[in-house]
N, CA and C of each residue as an Amber inpcrd file, in Angstrom:
protein
   480
  78.6180000  41.1890000  35.6500000  78.7700000  41.8150000  34.6340000
  78.3660000  43.2070000  34.2370000  79.0900000  44.5180000  33.8880000
  78.5240000  45.7090000  33.0930000  77.9900000  45.3580000  31.9620000
  76.9300000  45.6820000  30.9270000  76.6850000  45.3080000  30.1290000
  75.7530000  47.3050000  29.5320000  76.6310000  47.7020000  28.5100000
  76.0170000  48.9170000  28.2160000  74.9430000  49.1510000  27.0250000
  74.3530000  50.0500000  27.1950000  72.9740000  49.9100000  26.4140000
  73.6600000  50.8010000  25.0990000  73.0780000  50.5440000  23.8880000
  73.2630000  51.0540000  22.5830000  72.6090000  51.1470000  21.6990000
  72.5010000  52.6850000  20.8220000  71.5480000  52.5330000  20.1770000
  71.3460000  51.3980000  18.9110000  69.9170000  51.3080000  18.8210000
  70.1450000  50.3910000  17.2660000  69.1770000  49.2210000  17.3780000
  68.5620000  48.9370000  16.6970000  67.2810000  47.8030000  16.8690000
  67.8390000  46.6510000  17.4310000  66.8500000  45.5690000  18.1930000
  66.9120000  44.1510000  18.3800000  67.5520000  43.2300000  17.5310000
  68.1250000  42.1920000  17.6650000  68.6560000  41.2030000  16.5800000
  66.8710000  40.6570000  15.9460000  67.0420000  40.7040000  15.4770000
  65.4220000  39.7100000  14.6290000  65.5890000  38.3650000  14.6170000
  64.6250000  37.5020000  14.8820000  64.4160000  36.0810000  14.7910000
  63.6470000  35.3880000  15.4710000  63.9480000  34.3210000  16.0590000
  62.9540000  33.2520000  16.5390000  63.1550000  32.8270000  17.6190000
  63.0140000  32.2280000  18.8160000  63.4230000  31.8670000  19.7640000
  62.9280000  30.7880000  20.0140000  63.2750000  29.7050000  20.2130000
  62.5770000  28.4250000  20.5710000  63.0830000  27.1410000  21.6230000
  62.1060000  26.5350000  22.5810000  62.5170000  25.8240000  23.2400000
  61.9900000  24.8850000  23.2990000  63.0170000  23.5210000  23.0520000
  63.4230000  22.4010000  22.3950000  62.8570000  21.6940000  24.2790000
  61.7240000  20.5930000  24.3810000  60.9390000  20.4510000  25.3000000
  61.9980000  19.0940000  25.6930000  62.0130000  18.2030000  24.7000000
  62.7630000  17.0750000  24.4600000  64.1540000  17.0950000  24.4700000
  65.2530000  18.1720000  24.2830000  66.4570000  18.4260000  24.1330000
  66.8310000  19.1540000  25.6450000  65.8030000  20.0440000  26.3540000
  65.5480000  21.0630000  27.6860000  66.7950000  22.1860000  26.9700000
  66.0080000  22.7400000  26.2650000  67.3950000  23.9050000  25.5420000
  66.5960000  24.7070000  24.5160000  67.1580000  25.7560000  24.7410000
  67.1600000  26.9620000  24.0450000  67.6520000  26.8930000  22.6860000
  67.2460000  27.8350000  21.9070000  68.1100000  27.5790000  20.1680000
  66.9380000  29.0710000  19.6150000  68.0220000  29.7360000  18.8680000
  67.5430000  30.6520000  18.4470000  67.6910000  30.8460000  16.9610000
  66.9170000  31.0020000  16.4690000  66.8640000  31.2420000  14.6540000
  67.1600000  32.3890000  14.0540000  68.3070000  33.3640000  13.9100000
  68.1100000  34.7900000  13.5130000  67.7690000  34.6870000  12.3220000
  67.7180000  35.8890000  11.7800000  67.5240000  36.5820000  10.5080000
  68.9600000  36.3580000  10.1660000  68.9350000  35.5700000   9.0230000
  70.4310000  35.3620000   8.1520000  71.5350000  36.5470000   7.8160000
  70.5040000  37.4000000   7.3810000  70.7500000  38.3740000   6.4310000
  71.3390000  39.4340000   7.6360000  70.3850000  39.5980000   8.4690000
  70.6530000  40.4140000   9.9960000  72.4410000  40.1440000  10.3330000
  72.3320000  38.6640000  10.9360000  73.5400000  38.3040000  11.5020000
  74.8460000  38.9320000  11.0270000  74.7390000  37.9390000   9.8140000
  75.6890000  38.5430000   8.8550000  75.9930000  40.0820000   8.9680000
  75.5650000  41.1060000   8.8590000  75.6770000  42.4150000   8.6610000
  75.9690000  42.9160000  10.4150000  75.8680000  41.8570000  11.5140000
  76.6150000  42.3080000  12.4570000  77.0860000  41.2760000  13.3610000
  78.2620000  40.4510000  12.6350000  79.1920000  39.5530000  12.9340000
  80.0860000  39.7690000  12.4010000  81.2470000  40.3290000  12.8590000
  82.4090000  41.0770000  12.8820000  83.3700000  40.0210000  12.2390000
  84.9630000  40.3810000  11.9610000  85.7870000  39.2520000  11.6300000
  86.5650000  38.5690000  12.5600000  86.1540000  39.1280000  13.9960000
  87.4440000  38.2610000  15.0340000  86.3340000  37.4260000  15.7930000
  84.8260000  36.6890000  15.1760000  84.4690000  35.3060000  15.8010000
  83.6610000  36.0540000  16.5160000  83.0240000  35.0320000  17.2450000
  82.2250000  35.2000000  18.3760000  82.4070000  34.4620000  19.4400000
  81.9150000  34.9460000  20.6560000  81.8640000  33.8710000  22.2510000
  80.7680000  34.1900000  22.8700000  80.4780000  33.6100000  24.4640000
  79.1440000  33.6560000  24.7840000  79.6770000  34.4240000  26.0770000
  78.7840000  34.4990000  26.9170000  78.4130000  34.8640000  28.6260000
  77.9120000  33.6140000  28.6390000  78.1350000  32.9070000  30.0190000
  77.3730000  31.8250000  30.4280000  76.7810000  31.6500000  31.8080000
  75.5250000  31.6140000  31.5080000  74.7690000  32.0140000  32.6540000
  74.4480000  30.3460000  33.4850000  75.3660000  29.7080000  34.0200000
  75.0950000  28.3040000  34.3490000  75.1490000  27.7130000  32.4810000
  74.2220000  26.9220000  32.5120000  74.4160000  26.3650000  31.0440000
  73.8920000  27.1670000  29.7820000  72.9910000  28.2030000  30.4030000
  72.7490000  29.2800000  29.3330000  73.8140000  30.0210000  28.6250000
  73.9740000  30.4230000  27.2260000  74.6020000  31.1530000  27.0780000
  74.2820000  32.2950000  26.2730000  74.6010000  33.8020000  26.1480000
  74.4280000  34.3960000  25.8110000  75.3900000  34.9770000  24.7570000
  75.1840000  35.0030000  22.9690000  76.1850000  34.6760000  21.8690000
  76.4010000  36.6450000  21.6530000  78.0330000  36.3110000  22.0150000
  78.2990000  38.0980000  21.3860000  79.1140000  37.9380000  20.4100000
  78.8350000  38.8300000  19.4560000  80.1290000  39.3570000  18.5820000
  81.3460000  40.1090000  19.2980000  82.7090000  39.2930000  18.8410000
  83.6110000  39.9990000  19.5040000  83.7720000  41.3740000  19.1630000
  84.0070000  41.7440000  17.5460000  84.6680000  42.4510000  17.0950000
  83.2350000  43.7100000  17.4840000  82.0610000  44.0760000  17.4150000
  80.8560000  44.9070000  18.3410000  80.9090000  44.6450000  19.6430000
  81.0630000  43.5420000  20.3350000  80.9710000  43.1730000  21.6110000
  79.6160000  43.2400000  22.0140000  78.3290000  43.2680000  20.9180000
  77.2290000  43.0040000  20.9650000  76.3010000  41.8850000  21.7940000
  75.8130000  41.6390000  22.6950000  74.9120000  40.6620000  22.6970000
  73.9820000  40.4640000  21.9080000  73.7050000  39.1150000  21.2200000
  73.0950000  38.5090000  19.9630000  71.6970000  38.4270000  20.2580000
  71.8060000  36.8800000  21.1340000  71.0700000  35.9070000  21.9450000
  71.1430000  35.5080000  22.6110000  70.1070000  34.2950000  23.1310000
  70.5370000  33.0860000  24.0660000  70.6200000  31.9590000  23.1020000
  70.8770000  31.0270000  23.9290000  71.0440000  29.6780000  23.5670000
  71.5930000  28.4960000  24.4290000  70.8390000  27.1310000  24.1230000
  71.8610000  26.5150000  25.4460000  71.3990000  25.9320000  26.1810000
  71.5290000  24.5500000  26.7380000  70.8810000  23.6720000  27.5590000
  70.0580000  24.4300000  28.8430000  68.9890000  24.2370000  29.1340000
  68.3700000  24.8330000  30.7630000  67.2480000  24.0840000  30.7580000
  67.4670000  23.0520000  31.6630000  66.1860000  21.9540000  31.7360000
  65.2130000  22.8320000  32.4060000  63.9900000  22.6890000  32.0380000
  62.7760000  22.9950000  32.2890000  61.9770000  22.3170000  33.7430000
  62.5640000  21.1820000  34.3500000  62.1870000  20.3740000  35.1000000
  62.2180000  21.2000000  36.3280000  63.7440000  22.1380000  36.1450000
  64.1520000  22.7670000  37.6640000  63.3950000  24.0590000  37.5020000
  62.4520000  24.5620000  36.7030000  61.8310000  26.0080000  36.7570000
  60.9170000  26.0460000  37.8780000  60.7600000  27.1930000  38.2360000
  60.0340000  27.3330000  39.2830000  58.5600000  27.8700000  38.6200000
  57.2860000  27.5960000  39.2280000  56.4610000  28.3870000  38.5980000
  55.8490000  29.7930000  39.3000000  55.4820000  30.8020000  38.4320000
  55.4080000  32.0050000  39.0160000  54.0620000  32.3660000  37.9830000
  53.4630000  33.5350000  38.1740000  52.9280000  34.5780000  37.7980000
  54.0440000  35.8740000  36.9280000  53.8580000  35.8170000  36.1540000
  54.8740000  36.9930000  35.8820000  54.3800000  37.4600000  34.2360000
  54.6380000  38.8590000  33.8790000  54.6550000  39.7050000  33.0100000
  55.9010000  40.0050000  32.7940000  55.8210000  40.2730000  31.1340000
  56.7250000  40.7270000  30.5440000  57.1200000  41.8620000  30.4270000
  58.1250000  42.5870000  31.4780000  58.3050000  44.0380000  31.6110000
  58.4110000  44.8340000  30.3640000  58.1040000  46.1250000  30.6310000
  57.9500000  47.2810000  29.2670000  59.8830000  47.3050000  29.8400000
  60.2000000  46.8630000  27.8550000  61.5120000  46.9350000  27.8210000
  61.6650000  48.2440000  26.2380000  62.2530000  48.8310000  26.1740000
  63.2030000  49.6500000  25.3800000  63.6280000  48.6350000  24.1390000
  63.3530000  48.8560000  22.7290000  64.0820000  47.9200000  22.2420000
  65.8600000  48.4340000  21.9670000  66.6820000  48.0290000  21.4850000
  67.6020000  48.3360000  21.3310000  68.9260000  47.4050000  21.4020000
  70.2750000  47.4950000  21.7710000  71.3300000  47.1220000  21.8260000
  71.8500000  47.0020000  23.0260000  72.6030000  45.7800000  23.4140000
  73.3130000  45.8040000  24.8590000  74.6670000  45.5960000  24.3760000
  75.6450000  45.9780000  25.0490000  77.2040000  45.5330000  24.6200000
  78.1850000  45.3550000  25.4200000  79.2230000  44.5070000  25.6590000
  80.1970000  44.4470000  26.6060000  81.0740000  45.6690000  26.8840000
  81.6140000  46.0520000  27.8830000  82.6610000  47.4610000  27.9590000
  83.7620000  46.8980000  27.5940000  84.5900000  47.6800000  26.7450000
  85.9190000  47.5090000  26.6050000  86.8790000  46.8900000  27.3540000
  86.3810000  47.0940000  28.3160000  87.9950000  46.3840000  29.2940000
  87.4790000  45.2370000  30.0530000  86.3130000  44.5400000  29.3800000
  86.2050000  43.3740000  29.7610000  86.8970000  42.6690000  28.3910000
  87.7360000  41.8290000  28.3370000  88.6610000  40.8730000  27.3530000
  87.3970000  39.5650000  27.1030000  86.9950000  40.1940000  25.4980000
  86.5190000  38.6290000  24.9430000  87.6340000  38.1290000  24.0870000
  87.3640000  36.7310000  23.6470000  88.5740000  36.0490000  23.0530000
  87.2510000  34.8320000  22.5890000  87.5840000  34.9850000  20.9340000
  86.4750000  33.7430000  20.0010000  86.7620000  32.5360000  20.9180000
  85.3470000  32.0180000  20.9260000  85.4160000  30.4810000  21.2060000
  85.6580000  30.0350000  22.8000000  85.8860000  31.5160000  23.3220000
  85.9160000  31.4140000  25.3940000  84.9740000  31.8790000  25.6990000
  84.1450000  30.9180000  26.4430000  82.7690000  31.4440000  27.0640000
  83.3780000  32.3630000  28.5880000  82.6870000  33.1060000  28.3560000
  82.9550000  34.0980000  29.7850000  81.7530000  33.7460000  30.8410000
  82.3430000  33.1990000  31.9520000  81.4380000  32.7540000  33.0170000
  81.0060000  33.7900000  33.6630000  79.4990000  33.9850000  33.6650000
  78.9290000  34.8290000  34.6210000  78.5850000  34.3490000  36.0320000
  77.6970000  33.1900000  35.8120000  76.8240000  32.6700000  36.9930000
  77.4370000  30.9840000  37.0620000  77.3090000  30.2130000  37.7950000
  77.4230000  28.8440000  37.9360000  75.8520000  28.4940000  37.4570000
  76.2000000  27.1930000  37.3840000  75.0000000  26.0270000  37.5560000
  74.0000000  26.4840000  38.8240000  73.1450000  26.5240000  39.0020000
  71.8370000  27.1130000  39.9690000  72.3690000  28.5780000  40.6100000
  73.0860000  28.9040000  39.8800000  73.2190000  30.1890000  40.8870000
  71.8380000  31.4480000  40.6520000  71.9160000  31.6100000  39.3630000
  70.6150000  31.9990000  39.2460000  69.4420000  31.4100000  39.1610000
  68.2800000  31.6160000  39.2590000  66.8910000  31.1990000  39.7210000
  66.0910000  31.1270000  38.1930000  65.5000000  30.6070000  37.7620000
  64.5070000  30.6240000  36.9400000  62.6540000  30.0100000  37.1950000
  61.9710000  30.8460000  36.7530000  60.6970000  30.9420000  37.4160000
  60.1680000  30.8340000  35.1810000  59.1810000  30.0060000  35.3210000
  57.9680000  30.2390000  34.4420000  56.8550000  30.3360000  34.6520000
  56.1710000  31.0490000  33.7090000  54.6560000  31.2210000  33.7770000
  53.7660000  30.0930000  32.9920000  53.5110000  29.2940000  33.8440000
  52.4690000  28.2030000  33.2500000  51.7170000  28.7230000  31.8530000
  50.8090000  29.8950000  32.2760000  50.0950000  30.2620000  31.2570000
  50.4620000  30.7830000  29.9330000  51.3320000  31.7720000  30.3130000
  51.7920000  32.7620000  28.7770000  53.3910000  32.4200000  28.5300000
  54.0910000  31.5330000  28.9100000  55.3050000  30.5500000  28.8970000
  56.0120000  31.3460000  29.0060000  56.2060000  32.5620000  29.5370000
  57.4230000  33.3050000  29.9840000  58.3650000  32.9140000  30.5280000
  59.2330000  33.4210000  30.5250000  60.5950000  32.7360000  31.3670000
  61.3200000  33.5100000  31.9640000  61.9040000  33.3810000  33.4780000
  62.4540000  34.8500000  33.8630000  63.7720000  33.9040000  34.5630000
  64.6460000  34.1240000  34.1400000  66.3100000  33.3720000  34.4600000
  66.8030000  35.0750000  35.2170000  67.0910000  34.8990000  36.5910000
  67.6870000  36.0960000  37.2980000  68.4090000  35.6740000  38.7510000
  69.3130000  36.5500000  38.9280000  70.1260000  36.7980000  39.8270000
  69.4720000  36.6330000  41.3990000  68.6600000  37.3330000  41.6830000
  67.7550000  37.1100000  42.9530000  66.3460000  38.1670000  42.1980000
  65.1960000  37.7750000  43.0770000  64.3000000  38.1890000  42.5470000
  63.4850000  39.5420000  42.8310000  62.6060000  39.8390000  41.7250000
  62.6210000  41.5000000  42.0000000  63.2620000  42.6930000  42.2310000
  64.0410000  42.6530000  41.6750000  64.8600000  43.8430000  41.8590000
  64.1770000  45.2230000  40.8380000  64.9280000  46.6990000  41.1720000
  64.5550000  47.3830000  40.5250000  65.4960000  47.7580000  39.0300000
  64.8980000  47.3980000  37.5840000  65.4700000  46.9130000  36.7230000
  65.3260000  48.1430000  35.8790000  66.2300000  48.0930000  34.7590000
  65.5260000  48.9640000  33.3800000  66.0110000  47.8090000  32.4460000
  65.1300000  47.3330000  31.4230000  65.0510000  46.6040000  30.7810000
  65.1930000  47.1310000  28.9530000  65.8220000  45.8990000  28.2420000
  66.1680000  46.3120000  26.7470000  66.0370000  45.2870000  26.1810000
  65.3170000  45.0220000  25.1830000  64.7860000  44.3890000  24.5850000
  66.2860000  44.1280000  23.4040000  66.6620000  43.3850000  23.1480000
  67.9870000  43.1210000  22.5410000  67.7510000  42.1960000  21.4700000
  67.2880000  41.6330000  21.5110000  67.0870000  40.4410000  20.6750000
  65.0460000  39.8670000  20.2100000  64.4500000  39.4030000  19.6290000
  63.1630000  39.2210000  18.9380000  63.0130000  38.2250000  20.5170000
  62.1880000  38.5130000  21.3380000  61.7430000  37.5350000  22.3610000
  62.2720000  37.2400000  23.6760000  63.6880000  38.2420000  23.9530000
  64.4330000  38.4150000  23.8910000  65.1100000  39.8750000  25.1490000
  64.5120000  39.8310000  26.5840000  64.8930000  40.8450000  27.1680000
  66.0410000  41.1000000  28.3230000  66.8030000  42.1120000  28.6810000
  67.8420000  41.8160000  29.7070000  67.2080000  42.6650000  30.7260000
  67.3720000  42.3210000  32.0060000  67.0890000  43.5090000  33.1500000
  68.2220000  44.0810000  33.7410000  68.5280000  44.8810000  33.7590000
  69.9200000  45.9030000  34.6480000  69.9630000  46.7610000  35.8970000
  70.6570000  46.1150000  36.6440000  70.7150000  47.0690000  37.7480000
  71.8750000  47.7350000  37.9000000  72.2470000  48.7500000  38.2990000
  73.1350000  49.7980000  37.7950000  74.4180000  49.5490000  36.8410000
  73.3040000  48.9490000  35.8360000  74.4070000  48.7240000  34.7370000
  74.9920000  47.3590000  34.5250000  74.7270000  46.5140000  35.9240000
  75.1900000  44.9350000  35.7470000  73.6910000  44.2600000  35.3980000
  74.0550000  43.6820000  34.3840000  73.2250000  42.3380000  33.7440000
  73.0090000  41.1130000  34.5900000  71.5400000  41.3020000  35.2060000
  70.4690000  40.9860000  36.5920000  69.6940000  39.7490000  35.9140000
  69.0420000  39.7770000  34.7130000  67.9800000  38.9290000  34.5910000
  67.8520000  38.7640000  33.1020000  67.1140000  37.6600000  32.8140000
  66.8410000  37.5400000  31.0910000  65.3180000  37.3120000  31.2670000
  64.6920000  38.0310000  30.2950000  63.2520000  37.3980000  30.0790000
  63.1380000  36.8780000  28.7950000  62.6130000  35.4110000  28.5720000
  62.2520000  34.7600000  27.7030000  61.2990000  34.2670000  26.7930000
  60.6900000  34.9210000  26.0320000  58.9380000  34.5160000  25.7230000
  59.8330000  33.2470000  24.3230000  59.9190000  31.9410000  24.5200000
  59.8810000  31.3870000  23.7550000  58.6800000  30.4560000  22.4950000
  59.5360000  29.9320000  21.7530000  57.9730000  29.0230000  21.1500000
  58.2260000  27.7190000  21.6540000  57.6780000  27.4390000  21.7660000
  57.5760000  25.8280000  22.5460000  57.6820000  24.4650000  21.5480000
  58.5890000  24.1870000  21.3180000  58.4880000  22.6350000  20.2660000
  58.6540000  21.5920000  21.1220000  58.4630000  20.2110000  20.4830000
  58.8600000  19.0530000  21.4140000  60.1310000  18.6250000  20.8580000
């Protein structure tokens, strides 16, 4: 899926990973979220069972959430890539409908790596591509190859 880079600040908030629930959740800054959510509701882009929340009106990627079990993650040495802060948007040619997820990848199609030392998580189509990076939410960076969403880099706070 193509995602366009747009001017603006990343979504403020806190990314959490619940080890007991095997899932990510995002605690957005409520005032900021209120300013970003339009009147058409929201949808998501599904990468397996992980969801990227998208505002239908603005077409902006907001944050990630969802079930993503850590026992399947592969250990790796990872370093957060240098990323420009900004916003990412779904282009007009892709139809977004409130409450109807757009499936980008099925379960297991993108591989997940984790650095046990830093807690950095990488979810990617294929390893080690030449990507451009945008931090579109606090602790969430997306990698793109030729405008296509290729990877997600997550630095969650781990909770039980």
